[in-house]
Amino acid sequence: MKQENSIFAKEVSLQGCAFINESVNLFSFAPDDPVPGLVPRFRSYGTAQQMTDGTFDFVPHPRIRANSKLIKKLAHGRASETRDGAIQLTLKVFKTEGVNINETILSEAVEAAKAIREYQLKR
């Protein structure tokens, strides 16, 4: 099996005290005998699970980055082709910009539609 992350290359058993604060969803662990450099530090998104008997585990998830291909950059968004072959239009206009949001979205959607048509004709 290929080791994807060196963090999990060795198994280390630590004894200590776990602190759980359910009101703020906080879990903390303090080893009884902290040894600097014993384990590498890491920060990761993942799934944490606490069972009713107090056992706790954490499974990190790899962060999947967007692999979209830009078709047209717009003032308030972009038109792109996604990794799964879909065409996506994203527009975001803040209410505080002082523009007519309806007209802005309409004009940029038309601009994106023209760019998408040209993009499709080239393929």
One Martini backbone bead per residue (centre of mass of N, CA, C, O) as a GRO file, in nm:
protein
  123
    1MET     BB    1   0.096   0.036   0.023
    2LYS     BB    2   0.064   0.366  -0.022
    3GLN     BB    3   0.216   0.642   0.122
    4GLU     BB    4   0.072   0.966   0.135
    5ASN     BB    5   0.160   1.032   0.444
    6SER     BB    6   0.412   1.085   0.680
    7ILE     BB    7   0.242   1.107   0.942
    8PHE     BB    8   0.149   0.779   0.906
    9ALA     BB    9   0.423   0.596   0.918
   10LYS     BB   10   0.376   0.589   1.231
   11GLU     BB   11   0.314   0.448   1.545
   12VAL     BB   12   0.170   0.623   1.829
   13SER     BB   13   0.162   0.610   2.183
   14LEU     BB   14  -0.048   0.801   2.402
   15GLN     BB   15  -0.062   0.949   2.719
   16GLY     BB   16  -0.351   1.119   2.873
   17CYS     BB   17  -0.556   1.413   2.840
   18ALA     BB   18  -0.892   1.475   2.772
   19PHE     BB   19  -1.080   1.751   2.638
   20ILE     BB   20  -1.435   1.827   2.674
   21ASN     BB   21  -1.649   2.076   2.499
   22GLU     BB   22  -1.978   2.084   2.401
   23SER     BB   23  -2.057   2.394   2.378
   24VAL     BB   24  -1.788   2.432   2.152
   25ASN     BB   25  -1.666   2.187   2.012
   26LEU     BB   26  -1.415   2.068   2.200
   27PHE     BB   27  -1.090   1.918   2.147
   28SER     BB   28  -0.833   1.798   2.376
   29PHE     BB   29  -0.477   1.705   2.405
   30ALA     BB   30  -0.264   1.586   2.682
   31PRO     BB   31   0.027   1.471   2.750
   32ASP     BB   32   0.204   1.342   3.010
   33ASP     BB   33   0.479   1.318   2.810
   34PRO     BB   34   0.624   1.558   2.656
   35VAL     BB   35   0.787   1.530   2.323
   36PRO     BB   36   0.978   1.681   2.121
   37GLY     BB   37   0.939   1.533   1.796
   38LEU     BB   38   0.766   1.269   1.807
   39VAL     BB   39   0.562   1.432   1.629
   40PRO     BB   40   0.419   1.565   1.373
   41ARG     BB   41   0.278   1.838   1.264
   42PHE     BB   42  -0.078   1.906   1.198
   43ARG     BB   43  -0.327   2.017   0.953
   44SER     BB   44  -0.679   1.921   0.911
   45TYR     BB   45  -0.926   1.797   0.739
   46GLY     BB   46  -1.219   1.614   0.876
   47THR     BB   47  -1.316   1.330   1.075
   48ALA     BB   48  -1.481   1.333   1.380
   49GLN     BB   49  -1.513   1.078   1.647
   50GLN     BB   50  -1.744   1.022   1.918
   51MET     BB   51  -1.808   0.803   2.152
   52THR     BB   52  -1.991   0.704   2.431
   53ASP     BB   53  -1.711   0.581   2.571
   54GLY     BB   54  -1.478   0.814   2.459
   55THR     BB   55  -1.387   0.749   2.202
   56PHE     BB   56  -1.142   0.872   1.953
   57ASP     BB   57  -1.143   0.991   1.609
   58PHE     BB   58  -0.934   1.073   1.312
   59VAL     BB   59  -0.999   1.161   0.960
   60PRO     BB   60  -0.837   1.265   0.704
   61HIS     BB   61  -0.891   1.492   0.428
   62PRO     BB   62  -0.848   1.566   0.123
   63ARG     BB   63  -0.797   1.845  -0.064
   64ILE     BB   64  -1.008   1.954  -0.316
   65ARG     BB   65  -0.933   2.100  -0.598
   66ALA     BB   66  -0.996   2.295  -0.845
   67ASN     BB   67  -1.022   2.197  -1.216
   68SER     BB   68  -1.083   2.445  -1.378
   69LYS     BB   69  -1.154   2.605  -1.691
   70LEU     BB   70  -1.109   2.898  -1.826
   71ILE     BB   71  -1.307   3.106  -2.036
   72LYS     BB   72  -1.420   3.370  -1.857
   73LYS     BB   73  -1.353   3.676  -1.728
   74LEU     BB   74  -1.526   3.865  -1.491
   75ALA     BB   75  -1.611   4.120  -1.288
   76HIS     BB   76  -1.819   3.899  -1.108
   77GLY     BB   77  -1.659   3.641  -1.242
   78ARG     BB   78  -1.715   3.318  -1.419
   79ALA     BB   79  -1.632   3.106  -1.690
   80SER     BB   80  -1.641   2.738  -1.686
   81GLU     BB   81  -1.478   2.424  -1.692
   82THR     BB   82  -1.520   2.137  -1.549
   83ARG     BB   83  -1.393   1.832  -1.467
   84ASP     BB   84  -1.689   1.693  -1.560
   85GLY     BB   85  -1.781   1.886  -1.827
   86ALA     BB   86  -1.901   2.140  -1.728
   87ILE     BB   87  -2.077   2.443  -1.731
   88GLN     BB   88  -1.984   2.747  -1.551
   89LEU     BB   89  -2.157   3.014  -1.372
   90THR     BB   90  -2.016   3.291  -1.186
   91LEU     BB   91  -2.185   3.528  -0.968
   92LYS     BB   92  -2.088   3.835  -0.773
   93VAL     BB   93  -2.293   4.080  -0.608
   94PHE     BB   94  -2.284   4.351  -0.420
   95LYS     BB   95  -2.500   4.571  -0.262
   96THR     BB   96  -2.258   4.797  -0.203
   97GLU     BB   97  -2.168   4.888  -0.509
   98GLY     BB   98  -2.386   5.072  -0.670
   99VAL     BB   99  -2.547   4.875  -0.856
  100ASN     BB  100  -2.735   4.719  -1.091
  101ILE     BB  101  -2.784   4.397  -1.045
  102ASN     BB  102  -2.961   4.305  -1.277
  103GLU     BB  103  -2.790   4.431  -1.509
  104THR     BB  104  -2.519   4.302  -1.438
  105ILE     BB  105  -2.601   4.006  -1.465
  106LEU     BB  106  -2.709   4.021  -1.753
  107SER     BB  107  -2.452   4.128  -1.900
  108GLU     BB  108  -2.257   3.898  -1.798
  109ALA     BB  109  -2.420   3.659  -1.910
  110VAL     BB  110  -2.397   3.742  -2.205
  111GLU     BB  111  -2.089   3.746  -2.217
  112ALA     BB  112  -2.059   3.446  -2.136
  113ALA     BB  113  -2.227   3.322  -2.368
  114LYS     BB  114  -2.037   3.413  -2.593
  115ALA     BB  115  -1.783   3.270  -2.487
  116ILE     BB  116  -1.904   2.983  -2.490
  117ARG     BB  117  -1.963   2.969  -2.790
  118GLU     BB  118  -1.669   3.002  -2.882
  119TYR     BB  119  -1.561   2.760  -2.724
  120GLN     BB  120  -1.740   2.543  -2.871
  121LEU     BB  121  -1.641   2.602  -3.167
  122LYS     BB  122  -1.335   2.510  -3.103
  123ARG     BB  123  -1.439   2.192  -3.028
   0.00000   0.00000   0.00000
